PDB file of C-alpha atoms in Angstrom:
ATOM      1  CA  MET J 343      -2.683 -14.124 -26.031  1.00 38.00           C
ATOM      2  CA  SER J 344      -3.399 -10.518 -26.436  1.00 40.00           C
ATOM      3  CA  THR J 345      -0.269  -7.958 -26.722  1.00 41.00           C
ATOM      4  CA  SER J 346      -1.307  -6.222 -23.194  1.00 40.00           C
ATOM      5  CA  SER J 347      -1.320  -9.542 -21.260  1.00 39.00           C
ATOM      6  CA  LEU J 348       1.991 -10.979 -22.184  1.00 42.00           C
ATOM      7  CA  PRO J 349       4.066 -12.545 -19.142  1.00 43.00           C
ATOM      8  CA  HIS J 350       7.218 -10.852 -19.947  1.00 53.00           C
ATOM      9  CA  ARG J 351       6.138  -7.509 -21.141  1.00 58.00           C
ATOM     10  CA  ASP J 352       6.499  -5.603 -17.958  1.00 64.00           C
ATOM     11  CA  PHE J 353      10.003  -7.003 -16.818  1.00 76.00           C
ATOM     12  CA  ALA J 354      11.394  -8.031 -20.119  1.00 85.00           C
ATOM     13  CA  PRO J 355      13.326  -4.731 -20.912  1.00 85.00           C
ATOM     14  CA  GLU J 356      14.827  -4.459 -17.342  1.00 88.00           C
ATOM     15  CA  LEU J 357      15.909  -8.076 -18.032  1.00 90.00           C
ATOM     16  CA  LEU J 358      17.582  -7.497 -21.321  1.00 92.00           C
ATOM     17  CA  GLU J 359      19.150  -4.152 -19.984  1.00 92.00           C
ATOM     18  CA  ARG J 360      20.823  -6.246 -17.226  1.00 91.00           C
ATOM     19  CA  VAL J 361      22.077  -8.668 -20.018  1.00 92.00           C
ATOM     20  CA  ILE J 362      23.533  -5.474 -21.829  1.00 93.00           C
ATOM     21  CA  HIS J 363      25.034  -4.318 -18.849  1.00 90.00           C
ATOM     22  CA  ARG J 364      26.791  -7.571 -17.879  1.00 89.00           C
ATOM     23  CA  VAL J 365      28.070  -8.198 -21.450  1.00 90.00           C
ATOM     24  CA  GLY J 366      29.411  -4.595 -21.316  1.00 87.00           C
ATOM     25  CA  THR J 367      31.426  -5.258 -18.536  1.00 85.00           C
ATOM     26  CA  VAL J 368      33.547  -7.532 -21.169  1.00 85.00           C
ATOM     27  CA  ILE J 369      32.627  -5.430 -24.385  1.00 86.00           C
ATOM     28  CA  VAL J 370      33.561  -2.162 -23.457  1.00 85.00           C
ATOM     29  CA  GLY J 371      31.795   0.676 -25.267  1.00 85.00           C
ATOM     30  CA  LYS J 372      29.753  -1.233 -27.930  1.00 89.00           C
ATOM     31  CA  GLU J 373      26.336  -1.100 -25.937  1.00 91.00           C
ATOM     32  CA  GLU J 374      24.515  -0.457 -29.301  1.00 93.00           C
ATOM     33  CA  GLN J 375      26.135  -3.463 -30.990  1.00 93.00           C
ATOM     34  CA  ILE J 376      25.105  -5.563 -27.851  1.00 93.00           C
ATOM     35  CA  ARG J 377      21.648  -4.310 -28.331  1.00 94.00           C
ATOM     36  CA  LEU J 378      21.326  -5.256 -31.952  1.00 95.00           C
ATOM     37  CA  THR J 379      22.558  -8.531 -31.159  1.00 94.00           C
ATOM     38  CA  LEU J 380      20.036  -9.317 -28.722  1.00 94.00           C
ATOM     39  CA  MET J 381      17.607  -8.060 -31.201  1.00 95.00           C
ATOM     40  CA  SER J 382      18.546 -10.650 -33.617  1.00 95.00           C
ATOM     41  CA  MET J 383      18.377 -13.287 -31.111  1.00 93.00           C
ATOM     42  CA  LEU J 384      14.867 -12.018 -30.015  1.00 95.00           C
ATOM     43  CA  CYS J 385      13.718 -12.385 -33.590  1.00 93.00           C
ATOM     44  CA  GLY J 386      15.195 -15.833 -33.953  1.00 91.00           C
ATOM     45  CA  GLY J 387      17.432 -14.377 -36.532  1.00 91.00           C
ATOM     46  CA  HIS J 388      21.409 -14.809 -37.182  1.00 92.00           C
ATOM     47  CA  LEU J 389      24.301 -11.867 -37.304  1.00 93.00           C
ATOM     48  CA  LEU J 390      27.019 -11.182 -39.664  1.00 92.00           C
ATOM     49  CA  LEU J 391      29.730  -9.432 -38.073  1.00 89.00           C
ATOM     50  CA  GLU J 392      32.171  -7.760 -40.705  1.00 84.00           C
ATOM     51  CA  ASP J 393      34.926  -6.418 -38.853  1.00 77.00           C
ATOM     52  CA  ILE J 394      38.890  -6.864 -38.395  1.00 77.00           C
ATOM     53  CA  PRO J 395      40.459  -9.295 -36.148  1.00 76.00           C
ATOM     54  CA  GLY J 396      40.872  -8.559 -32.296  1.00 77.00           C
ATOM     55  CA  VAL J 397      38.147  -6.205 -31.631  1.00 79.00           C
ATOM     56  CA  GLY J 398      35.986  -8.865 -29.379  1.00 81.00           C
ATOM     57  CA  LYS J 399      33.838 -10.686 -31.565  1.00 83.00           C
ATOM     58  CA  THR J 400      34.274 -14.009 -29.884  1.00 84.00           C
ATOM     59  CA  MET J 401      34.107 -12.305 -26.301  1.00 86.00           C
ATOM     60  CA  LEU J 402      30.893 -10.808 -27.506  1.00 88.00           C
ATOM     61  CA  VAL J 403      29.251 -14.494 -28.235  1.00 87.00           C
ATOM     62  CA  ARG J 404      30.928 -16.097 -25.231  1.00 88.00           C
ATOM     63  CA  SER J 405      29.845 -13.340 -22.748  1.00 90.00           C
ATOM     64  CA  LEU J 406      26.106 -13.423 -24.154  1.00 90.00           C
ATOM     65  CA  ALA J 407      26.275 -17.196 -23.738  1.00 89.00           C
ATOM     66  CA  ALA J 408      27.613 -16.956 -20.356  1.00 89.00           C
ATOM     67  CA  CYS J 409      24.383 -14.372 -19.397  1.00 90.00           C
ATOM     68  CA  LEU J 410      22.091 -16.781 -20.708  1.00 88.00           C
ATOM     69  CA  GLY J 411      23.344 -19.808 -19.224  1.00 86.00           C
ATOM     70  CA  ALA J 412      23.699 -21.078 -22.991  1.00 87.00           C
ATOM     71  CA  GLY J 413      25.973 -23.408 -24.670  1.00 88.00           C
ATOM     72  CA  PHE J 414      28.764 -21.863 -26.607  1.00 89.00           C
ATOM     73  CA  GLY J 415      30.266 -23.268 -29.861  1.00 89.00           C
ATOM     74  CA  ARG J 416      33.047 -21.990 -31.977  1.00 90.00           C
ATOM     75  CA  ILE J 417      33.795 -23.120 -35.560  1.00 90.00           C
ATOM     76  CA  GLN J 418      37.130 -21.852 -37.125  1.00 89.00           C
ATOM     77  CA  PHE J 419      36.492 -21.926 -41.020  1.00 87.00           C
ATOM     78  CA  THR J 420      39.232 -22.900 -43.103  1.00 84.00           C
ATOM     79  CA  TYR J 421      39.330 -24.204 -46.757  1.00 84.00           C
ATOM     80  CA  ASP J 422      39.603 -27.838 -45.706  1.00 86.00           C
ATOM     81  CA  LEU J 423      36.570 -27.677 -43.389  1.00 87.00           C
ATOM     82  CA  MET J 424      33.990 -30.378 -44.519  1.00 88.00           C
ATOM     83  CA  PRO J 425      30.284 -30.492 -43.591  1.00 86.00           C
ATOM     84  CA  ALA J 426      30.363 -33.085 -41.070  1.00 88.00           C
ATOM     85  CA  ASP J 427      32.962 -31.071 -39.217  1.00 89.00           C
ATOM     86  CA  ILE J 428      30.237 -28.469 -38.125  1.00 89.00           C
ATOM     87  CA  THR J 429      26.941 -30.598 -38.579  1.00 88.00           C
ATOM     88  CA  GLY J 430      28.552 -33.727 -36.539  1.00 87.00           C
ATOM     89  CA  THR J 431      28.761 -37.356 -37.775  1.00 86.00           C
ATOM     90  CA  SER J 432      27.650 -40.933 -37.268  1.00 84.00           C
ATOM     91  CA  VAL J 433      30.242 -43.269 -35.504  1.00 86.00           C
ATOM     92  CA  PHE J 434      29.615 -46.852 -35.302  1.00 78.00           C
ATOM     93  CA  ARG J 435      29.871 -48.576 -31.778  1.00 81.00           C
ATOM     94  CA  GLN J 436      30.845 -51.971 -31.660  1.00 79.00           C
ATOM     95  CA  GLN J 437      29.326 -52.765 -28.392  1.00 80.00           C
ATOM     96  CA  SER J 438      25.716 -51.877 -29.597  1.00 78.00           C
ATOM     97  CA  GLY J 439      26.712 -52.752 -33.340  1.00 78.00           C
ATOM     98  CA  GLU J 440      24.578 -49.451 -34.184  1.00 80.00           C
ATOM     99  CA  PHE J 441      25.633 -45.837 -35.356  1.00 82.00           C
ATOM    100  CA  GLU J 442      25.572 -43.112 -32.734  1.00 83.00           C
ATOM    101  CA  TYR J 443      25.378 -39.444 -33.634  1.00 86.00           C
ATOM    102  CA  ARG J 444      28.200 -37.549 -32.463  1.00 88.00           C
ATOM    103  CA  PRO J 445      26.915 -33.763 -32.302  1.00 89.00           C
ATOM    104  CA  GLY J 446      29.236 -30.933 -34.223  1.00 88.00           C
ATOM    105  CA  PRO J 447      29.827 -27.383 -32.850  1.00 90.00           C
ATOM    106  CA  LEU J 448      26.262 -26.192 -34.470  1.00 90.00           C
ATOM    107  CA  MET J 449      24.531 -28.240 -31.485  1.00 91.00           C
ATOM    108  CA  ASN J 450      24.860 -25.199 -29.368  1.00 91.00           C
ATOM    109  CA  ASN J 451      22.364 -21.981 -28.560  1.00 90.00           C
ATOM    110  CA  LEU J 452      25.137 -19.592 -29.498  1.00 90.00           C
ATOM    111  CA  VAL J 453      27.772 -20.493 -32.380  1.00 91.00           C
ATOM    112  CA  LEU J 454      30.472 -18.287 -33.739  1.00 90.00           C
ATOM    113  CA  ALA J 455      31.247 -19.149 -37.272  1.00 88.00           C
ATOM    114  CA  ASP J 456      34.618 -17.356 -37.444  1.00 88.00           C
ATOM    115  CA  GLU J 457      35.828 -16.574 -40.802  1.00 86.00           C
ATOM    116  CA  LEU J 458      32.917 -17.912 -42.846  1.00 84.00           C
ATOM    117  CA  ASN J 459      34.072 -16.862 -46.274  1.00 81.00           C
ATOM    118  CA  ARG J 460      37.390 -18.781 -45.911  1.00 83.00           C
ATOM    119  CA  ALA J 461      35.441 -22.077 -46.094  1.00 80.00           C
ATOM    120  CA  SER J 462      34.393 -23.774 -49.548  1.00 81.00           C
ATOM    121  CA  PRO J 463      30.782 -23.114 -50.829  1.00 79.00           C
ATOM    122  CA  ARG J 464      29.965 -26.483 -50.025  1.00 81.00           C
ATOM    123  CA  THR J 465      30.747 -26.146 -46.400  1.00 82.00           C
ATOM    124  CA  GLN J 466      29.147 -22.904 -46.322  1.00 79.00           C
ATOM    125  CA  SER J 467      25.804 -24.320 -47.888  1.00 77.00           C
ATOM    126  CA  ALA J 468      25.668 -26.599 -45.010  1.00 77.00           C
ATOM    127  CA  LEU J 469      24.846 -23.832 -42.723  1.00 80.00           C
ATOM    128  CA  LEU J 470      21.857 -23.060 -44.691  1.00 76.00           C
ATOM    129  CA  GLU J 471      19.654 -25.740 -43.350  1.00 75.00           C
ATOM    130  CA  ALA J 472      20.506 -25.021 -39.922  1.00 83.00           C
ATOM    131  CA  MET J 473      19.986 -21.132 -40.258  1.00 85.00           C
ATOM    132  CA  GLU J 474      16.846 -21.630 -42.201  1.00 83.00           C
ATOM    133  CA  GLU J 475      14.998 -24.645 -40.577  1.00 83.00           C
ATOM    134  CA  ARG J 476      16.960 -25.076 -37.239  1.00 87.00           C
ATOM    135  CA  LYS J 477      17.947 -28.513 -37.980  1.00 87.00           C
ATOM    136  CA  VAL J 478      20.863 -30.550 -39.342  1.00 86.00           C
ATOM    137  CA  THR J 479      20.615 -33.939 -41.081  1.00 82.00           C
ATOM    138  CA  VAL J 480      23.297 -36.290 -40.984  1.00 83.00           C
ATOM    139  CA  ASP J 481      23.341 -40.067 -43.078  1.00 81.00           C
ATOM    140  CA  GLY J 482      19.457 -39.199 -43.680  1.00 80.00           C
ATOM    141  CA  HIS J 483      18.731 -38.567 -40.114  1.00 83.00           C
ATOM    142  CA  THR J 484      17.230 -35.328 -38.758  1.00 87.00           C
ATOM    143  CA  HIS J 485      18.289 -33.512 -35.683  1.00 87.00           C
ATOM    144  CA  LEU J 486      17.010 -30.574 -34.202  1.00 89.00           C
ATOM    145  CA  LEU J 487      19.039 -27.810 -32.953  1.00 90.00           C
ATOM    146  CA  PRO J 488      18.696 -26.537 -29.604  1.00 90.00           C
ATOM    147  CA  ARG J 489      16.682 -23.353 -28.700  1.00 90.00           C
ATOM    148  CA  PRO J 490      17.362 -20.406 -28.570  1.00 91.00           C
ATOM    149  CA  PHE J 491      19.677 -20.693 -31.747  1.00 90.00           C
ATOM    150  CA  LEU J 492      21.961 -17.814 -32.598  1.00 90.00           C
ATOM    151  CA  LEU J 493      24.648 -18.113 -35.572  1.00 91.00           C
ATOM    152  CA  LEU J 494      26.968 -15.105 -35.366  1.00 91.00           C
ATOM    153  CA  ALA J 495      29.235 -15.481 -38.284  1.00 89.00           C
ATOM    154  CA  THR J 496      32.255 -13.279 -38.883  1.00 86.00           C
ATOM    155  CA  GLN J 497      34.314 -12.176 -41.959  1.00 81.00           C
ATOM    156  CA  ASN J 498      37.386 -10.085 -42.359  1.00 72.00           C
ATOM    157  CA  PRO J 499      36.512  -7.199 -44.718  1.00 65.00           C
ATOM    158  CA  LEU J 500      40.312  -6.616 -45.706  1.00 60.00           C
ATOM    159  CA  GLU J 501      41.839  -9.920 -46.270  1.00 58.00           C
ATOM    160  CA  PHE J 502      39.924 -11.706 -49.368  1.00 54.00           C
ATOM    161  CA  GLU J 503      43.078 -14.058 -50.433  1.00 53.00           C
ATOM    162  CA  GLY J 504      41.776 -17.461 -50.090  1.00 51.00           C
ATOM    163  CA  THR J 505      38.431 -16.821 -49.678  1.00 61.00           C
ATOM    164  CA  TYR J 506      35.185 -17.629 -51.248  1.00 66.00           C
ATOM    165  CA  ARG J 507      32.498 -14.701 -51.535  1.00 71.00           C
ATOM    166  CA  LEU J 508      29.276 -15.147 -49.721  1.00 75.00           C
ATOM    167  CA  PRO J 509      26.547 -15.382 -52.311  1.00 73.00           C
ATOM    168  CA  GLU J 510      23.589 -12.901 -52.179  1.00 77.00           C
ATOM    169  CA  ALA J 511      21.112 -15.790 -51.147  1.00 75.00           C
ATOM    170  CA  GLN J 512      23.165 -16.801 -48.058  1.00 78.00           C
ATOM    171  CA  LEU J 513      23.902 -12.968 -47.058  1.00 83.00           C
ATOM    172  CA  ASP J 514      19.819 -12.332 -47.254  1.00 85.00           C
ATOM    173  CA  ARG J 515      19.585 -15.049 -44.500  1.00 86.00           C
ATOM    174  CA  PHE J 516      21.351 -13.076 -41.982  1.00 92.00           C
ATOM    175  CA  LEU J 517      18.978 -10.637 -40.081  1.00 94.00           C
ATOM    176  CA  MET J 518      21.638  -8.130 -39.582  1.00 95.00           C
ATOM    177  CA  ARG J 519      25.033  -7.137 -40.318  1.00 93.00           C
ATOM    178  CA  ILE J 520      27.119  -5.025 -37.919  1.00 92.00           C
ATOM    179  CA  GLN J 521      30.621  -3.939 -36.958  1.00 88.00           C
ATOM    180  CA  LEU J 522      32.305  -3.471 -33.488  1.00 86.00           C
ATOM    181  CA  GLY J 523      35.254  -1.259 -34.857  1.00 81.00           C
ATOM    182  CA  TYR J 524      37.878  -0.094 -32.603  1.00 84.00           C
ATOM    183  CA  PRO J 525      37.300   1.522 -29.231  1.00 82.00           C
ATOM    184  CA  ASP J 526      38.068   5.236 -28.452  1.00 86.00           C
ATOM    185  CA  PRO J 527      41.078   5.707 -26.253  1.00 88.00           C
ATOM    186  CA  ASP J 528      39.307   5.998 -22.920  1.00 88.00           C
ATOM    187  CA  GLN J 529      37.597   2.879 -23.766  1.00 82.00           C
ATOM    188  CA  GLU J 530      40.755   1.190 -24.680  1.00 85.00           C
ATOM    189  CA  ILE J 531      42.055   2.247 -21.494  1.00 88.00           C
ATOM    190  CA  GLU J 532      39.058   1.059 -19.395  1.00 84.00           C
ATOM    191  CA  LEU J 533      39.620  -2.307 -21.407  1.00 82.00           C
ATOM    192  CA  LEU J 534      43.266  -2.840 -20.328  1.00 84.00           C
ATOM    193  CA  THR J 535      42.254  -1.941 -16.744  1.00 84.00           C
ATOM    194  CA  ARG J 536      39.498  -4.683 -16.816  1.00 78.00           C
ATOM    195  CA  MET J 537      41.661  -7.514 -18.536  1.00 75.00           C
ATOM    196  CA  ALA J 538      44.797  -6.500 -16.111  1.00 75.00           C
ATOM    197  CA  GLY J 539      43.225  -8.880 -13.316  1.00 71.00           C
ATOM    198  CA  ASN J 540      41.336 -12.285 -13.854  1.00 73.00           C
ATOM    199  CA  ASP J 541      39.323 -12.676 -17.092  1.00 75.00           C
ATOM    200  CA  PRO J 542      36.057 -10.852 -16.880  1.00 75.00           C
ATOM    201  CA  LEU J 543      34.034 -13.875 -18.448  1.00 77.00           C
ATOM    202  CA  ASP J 544      34.876 -15.683 -15.361  1.00 77.00           C
ATOM    203  CA  ARG J 545      32.965 -13.302 -13.353  1.00 77.00           C
ATOM    204  CA  ILE J 546      29.723 -13.147 -15.444  1.00 83.00           C
ATOM    205  CA  LYS J 547      26.682 -15.295 -14.069  1.00 85.00           C
ATOM    206  CA  PRO J 548      23.704 -16.087 -15.806  1.00 87.00           C
ATOM    207  CA  VAL J 549      21.155 -13.275 -15.806  1.00 87.00           C
ATOM    208  CA  MET J 550      18.401 -15.213 -17.445  1.00 87.00           C
ATOM    209  CA  LEU J 551      17.638 -18.724 -18.597  1.00 87.00           C
ATOM    210  CA  ALA J 552      17.900 -19.926 -22.121  1.00 87.00           C
ATOM    211  CA  GLU J 553      14.032 -20.855 -21.520  1.00 88.00           C
ATOM    212  CA  GLU J 554      13.137 -17.512 -20.912  1.00 90.00           C
ATOM    213  CA  MET J 555      14.705 -15.962 -24.297  1.00 92.00           C
ATOM    214  CA  VAL J 556      12.837 -18.681 -25.988  1.00 91.00           C
ATOM    215  CA  ASN J 557       9.338 -17.276 -24.401  1.00 91.00           C
ATOM    216  CA  MET J 558      10.510 -13.816 -25.052  1.00 93.00           C
ATOM    217  CA  GLN J 559      10.850 -14.873 -29.008  1.00 94.00           C
ATOM    218  CA  ARG J 560       7.183 -16.031 -28.706  1.00 93.00           C
ATOM    219  CA  GLU J 561       6.112 -12.676 -27.316  1.00 94.00           C
ATOM    220  CA  VAL J 562       8.190 -10.466 -29.717  1.00 95.00           C
ATOM    221  CA  LYS J 563       6.006 -12.028 -32.826  1.00 94.00           C
ATOM    222  CA  SER J 564       3.011 -10.829 -31.129  1.00 93.00           C
ATOM    223  CA  VAL J 565       4.213  -6.927 -31.073  1.00 95.00           C
ATOM    224  CA  PHE J 566       1.496  -5.224 -33.035  1.00 96.00           C
ATOM    225  CA  VAL J 567       2.701  -3.645 -36.400  1.00 96.00           C
ATOM    226  CA  ASP J 568      -0.076  -0.973 -37.924  1.00 94.00           C
ATOM    227  CA  ASP J 569      -0.868  -1.325 -41.652  1.00 94.00           C
ATOM    228  CA  ALA J 570       0.652   2.269 -41.851  1.00 93.00           C
ATOM    229  CA  ILE J 571       4.045   0.769 -40.739  1.00 94.00           C
ATOM    230  CA  LYS J 572       3.673  -1.893 -43.062  1.00 95.00           C
ATOM    231  CA  LEU J 573       2.975   0.096 -45.841  1.00 93.00           C
ATOM    232  CA  MET J 574       5.858   2.213 -45.209  1.00 92.00           C
ATOM    233  CA  LEU J 575       8.264  -0.909 -45.233  1.00 95.00           C
ATOM    234  CA  VAL J 576       7.101  -2.034 -48.627  1.00 94.00           C
ATOM    235  CA  GLN J 577       7.374   1.303 -50.333  1.00 93.00           C
ATOM    236  CA  THR J 578      10.676   1.561 -49.106  1.00 94.00           C
ATOM    237  CA  ALA J 579      11.630  -2.018 -50.501  1.00 95.00           C
ATOM    238  CA  ASP J 580       9.464  -1.069 -53.824  1.00 94.00           C
ATOM    239  CA  ALA J 581      11.593   2.077 -54.086  1.00 93.00           C
ATOM    240  CA  SER J 582      14.947   0.258 -53.563  1.00 95.00           C
ATOM    241  CA  ARG J 583      14.173  -2.403 -56.189  1.00 94.00           C
ATOM    242  CA  ARG J 584      14.010   0.787 -58.833  1.00 93.00           C
ATOM    243  CA  HIS J 585      16.907   3.037 -57.317  1.00 93.00           C
ATOM    244  CA  ALA J 586      19.584   4.042 -59.855  1.00 92.00           C
ATOM    245  CA  LYS J 587      22.221   3.060 -57.831  1.00 93.00           C
ATOM    246  CA  LEU J 588      21.362  -0.602 -57.025  1.00 93.00           C
ATOM    247  CA  GLN J 589      21.286  -3.656 -59.011  1.00 92.00           C
ATOM    248  CA  LEU J 590      19.547  -5.534 -56.283  1.00 91.00           C
ATOM    249  CA  GLY J 591      17.333  -4.010 -54.033  1.00 92.00           C
ATOM    250  CA  ILE J 592      15.438  -5.456 -50.894  1.00 94.00           C
ATOM    251  CA  SER J 593      13.987  -8.865 -50.915  1.00 92.00           C
ATOM    252  CA  PRO J 594      10.418  -9.925 -49.517  1.00 94.00           C
ATOM    253  CA  ARG J 595      12.692 -11.624 -47.119  1.00 93.00           C
ATOM    254  CA  GLY J 596      14.597  -8.475 -46.358  1.00 94.00           C
ATOM    255  CA  THR J 597      11.328  -6.531 -45.893  1.00 96.00           C
ATOM    256  CA  LEU J 598       9.899  -9.346 -43.375  1.00 96.00           C
ATOM    257  CA  ALA J 599      13.240  -9.266 -41.324  1.00 96.00           C
ATOM    258  CA  TRP J 600      13.083  -5.355 -41.054  1.00 97.00           C
ATOM    259  CA  MET J 601       9.585  -5.650 -39.825  1.00 97.00           C
ATOM    260  CA  GLN J 602      10.596  -8.439 -37.129  1.00 97.00           C
ATOM    261  CA  ALA J 603      13.740  -6.413 -36.125  1.00 97.00           C
ATOM    262  CA  SER J 604      11.130  -3.373 -35.454  1.00 97.00           C
ATOM    263  CA  GLN J 605       8.994  -5.624 -33.250  1.00 97.00           C
ATOM    264  CA  ALA J 606      12.113  -6.583 -31.319  1.00 97.00           C
ATOM    265  CA  ALA J 607      13.049  -3.141 -31.074  1.00 96.00           C
ATOM    266  CA  ALA J 608       9.740  -2.081 -29.554  1.00 96.00           C
ATOM    267  CA  TYR J 609       9.796  -4.892 -27.268  1.00 95.00           C
ATOM    268  CA  MET J 610      13.120  -4.071 -25.847  1.00 94.00           C
ATOM    269  CA  SER J 611      11.591  -0.368 -25.218  1.00 93.00           C
ATOM    270  CA  GLY J 612       8.558  -1.869 -23.286  1.00 92.00           C
ATOM    271  CA  ARG J 613       6.161  -1.253 -25.926  1.00 93.00           C
ATOM    272  CA  SER J 614       3.598  -3.945 -27.334  1.00 92.00           C
ATOM    273  CA  TYR J 615       3.465  -1.765 -30.816  1.00 94.00           C
ATOM    274  CA  VAL J 616       6.103  -0.381 -33.462  1.00 95.00           C
ATOM    275  CA  ILE J 617       6.734   3.280 -34.113  1.00 94.00           C
ATOM    276  CA  PRO J 618       8.540   4.799 -36.985  1.00 93.00           C
ATOM    277  CA  ASP J 619      11.681   5.258 -34.684  1.00 93.00           C
ATOM    278  CA  ASP J 620      11.804   1.292 -34.309  1.00 95.00           C
ATOM    279  CA  VAL J 621      11.735   1.079 -37.933  1.00 95.00           C
ATOM    280  CA  LYS J 622      14.407   3.522 -38.414  1.00 94.00           C
ATOM    281  CA  HIS J 623      16.648   2.272 -35.764  1.00 95.00           C
ATOM    282  CA  VAL J 624      17.356  -0.940 -37.256  1.00 96.00           C
ATOM    283  CA  ALA J 625      16.944  -0.322 -40.854  1.00 96.00           C
ATOM    284  CA  VAL J 626      20.976   0.159 -41.731  1.00 96.00           C
ATOM    285  CA  PRO J 627      21.973  -3.136 -39.852  1.00 96.00           C
ATOM    286  CA  VAL J 628      19.016  -5.128 -41.462  1.00 97.00           C
ATOM    287  CA  LEU J 629      19.103  -3.659 -44.813  1.00 96.00           C
ATOM    288  CA  ALA J 630      22.699  -2.506 -45.995  1.00 94.00           C
ATOM    289  CA  HIS J 631      24.060  -5.985 -46.507  1.00 93.00           C
ATOM    290  CA  ARG J 632      21.034  -7.005 -48.899  1.00 93.00           C
ATOM    291  CA  LEU J 633      21.785  -4.338 -51.438  1.00 93.00           C
ATOM    292  CA  VAL J 634      23.624  -5.111 -54.492  1.00 91.00           C
ATOM    293  CA  LEU J 635      25.162  -1.754 -55.728  1.00 92.00           C
ATOM    294  CA  SER J 636      25.425  -0.702 -59.247  1.00 92.00           C
ATOM    295  CA  HIS J 637      29.093  -0.264 -61.114  1.00 92.00           C
ATOM    296  CA  GLU J 638      28.572   3.119 -61.309  1.00 92.00           C
ATOM    297  CA  ALA J 639      27.881   3.621 -57.511  1.00 91.00           C
ATOM    298  CA  VAL J 640      30.906   1.429 -56.519  1.00 91.00           C
ATOM    299  CA  LEU J 641      33.090   3.374 -58.497  1.00 92.00           C
ATOM    300  CA  SER J 642      31.628   6.700 -57.154  1.00 92.00           C
ATOM    301  CA  GLY J 643      32.747   5.436 -53.560  1.00 90.00           C
ATOM    302  CA  THR J 644      28.879   5.120 -52.330  1.00 91.00           C
ATOM    303  CA  GLN J 645      28.191   2.659 -49.378  1.00 93.00           C
ATOM    304  CA  SER J 646      25.044   0.437 -49.199  1.00 93.00           C
ATOM    305  CA  GLU J 647      24.389   2.214 -45.897  1.00 94.00           C
ATOM    306  CA  ASP J 648      24.223   5.519 -47.783  1.00 94.00           C
ATOM    307  CA  VAL J 649      21.456   4.346 -49.935  1.00 95.00           C
ATOM    308  CA  VAL J 650      19.562   2.628 -47.158  1.00 95.00           C
ATOM    309  CA  ARG J 651      19.756   6.516 -45.276  1.00 94.00           C
ATOM    310  CA  GLU J 652      18.899   8.057 -48.696  1.00 93.00           C
ATOM    311  CA  LEU J 653      15.830   5.663 -49.028  1.00 93.00           C
ATOM    312  CA  LEU J 654      14.653   6.535 -45.364  1.00 91.00           C
ATOM    313  CA  SER J 655      14.972  10.360 -45.815  1.00 87.00           C
ATOM    314  CA  GLY J 656      12.749  10.069 -48.952  1.00 76.00           C
ATOM    315  CA  LEU J 657      10.062   8.553 -46.916  1.00 74.00           C
ATOM    316  CA  THR J 658       6.825  10.374 -45.734  1.00 69.00           C
ATOM    317  CA  MET J 659       5.431   9.019 -42.371  1.00 66.00           C
ATOM    318  CA  PRO J 660       1.748   7.972 -42.656  1.00 59.00           C
ATOM    319  CA  VAL J 661      -0.228   9.862 -40.126  1.00 54.00           C
ATOM    320  CA  ALA J 662      -1.461   6.610 -38.371  1.00 49.00           C
ATOM    321  CA  ALA J 663       2.268   5.716 -38.036  1.00 50.00           C
ATOM    322  CA  ARG J 664       3.641   8.953 -36.488  1.00 47.00           C
ATOM    323  CA  LYS J 665       1.092   8.613 -33.612  1.00 49.00           C
ATOM    324  CA  GLY J 666       2.332   5.071 -32.916  1.00 50.00           C
ATOM    325  CA  ALA J 667      -1.119   3.468 -33.595  1.00 52.00           C
ATOM    326  CA  LYS J 668      -1.764   0.534 -31.629  1.00 52.00           C
ATOM    327  CA  PRO J 669      -4.619  -2.041 -31.066  1.00 49.00           C
TER     328      PRO J 669
END
């Protein structure tokens, strides 16, 4: 199917904007974060929310699930949580004399993994198969996860006592990392006004079907990426691997995630091709958590987001990319 004849191309941006607006009635003043969450879902990727408690992480996932008419699951990670608690387990039924699979909370379209870094490495690793292969294995039997599937994991950046640091290999499997942050005073007043009555989640009706999101995910993959854009991504990744402030640069998986997120950004803008603005728009949320700073950079107060912006500032846009070359 050509990029010019995709069935959702004409009205997908309008439909997605309606989702953003509807979620925005619950999550006040966070349109960009809602947009990035949808981009992650369009790519079939996963999201890491690194933020303090009480800023709306759970409400973000619940309201998005409500807009899609999709299943929602929440896992509160603790040190004693076992892999079977999230993947599900087999239960013996005396009536039939057979084992029956009882699904865990991972068997939902949108799953909030709250405070992921409080779980043991063994339990954290149980998520890897689900994140990468969209399936879980219980007692030797494989169970496919529903589609679409988005894992949104949170970790508190302030409290590290009793936590297990997420290894780089697991961080690299999250398409993006975002922060919600505190609302400004006007937004917080608006939030208090909306929450004074009934729960705004009760008023959210589905805007689109989960199946429509699956169809959009297929369409995003066929958004055109010019060779000049690809070269720009690869040159940036290569520069990060030799950067003086970094111990670890952008992996090939990170480069691929950057391209996919750029395709999603173009799709949400109603274009069938990627332009440099799409690449820049998603660079920080896609790349910053994949970088490991050198000891000197950490001591000097450098943030990984600063390094991403520095890498972008040194880019020279190829002529074809600047013109938004398309098929």
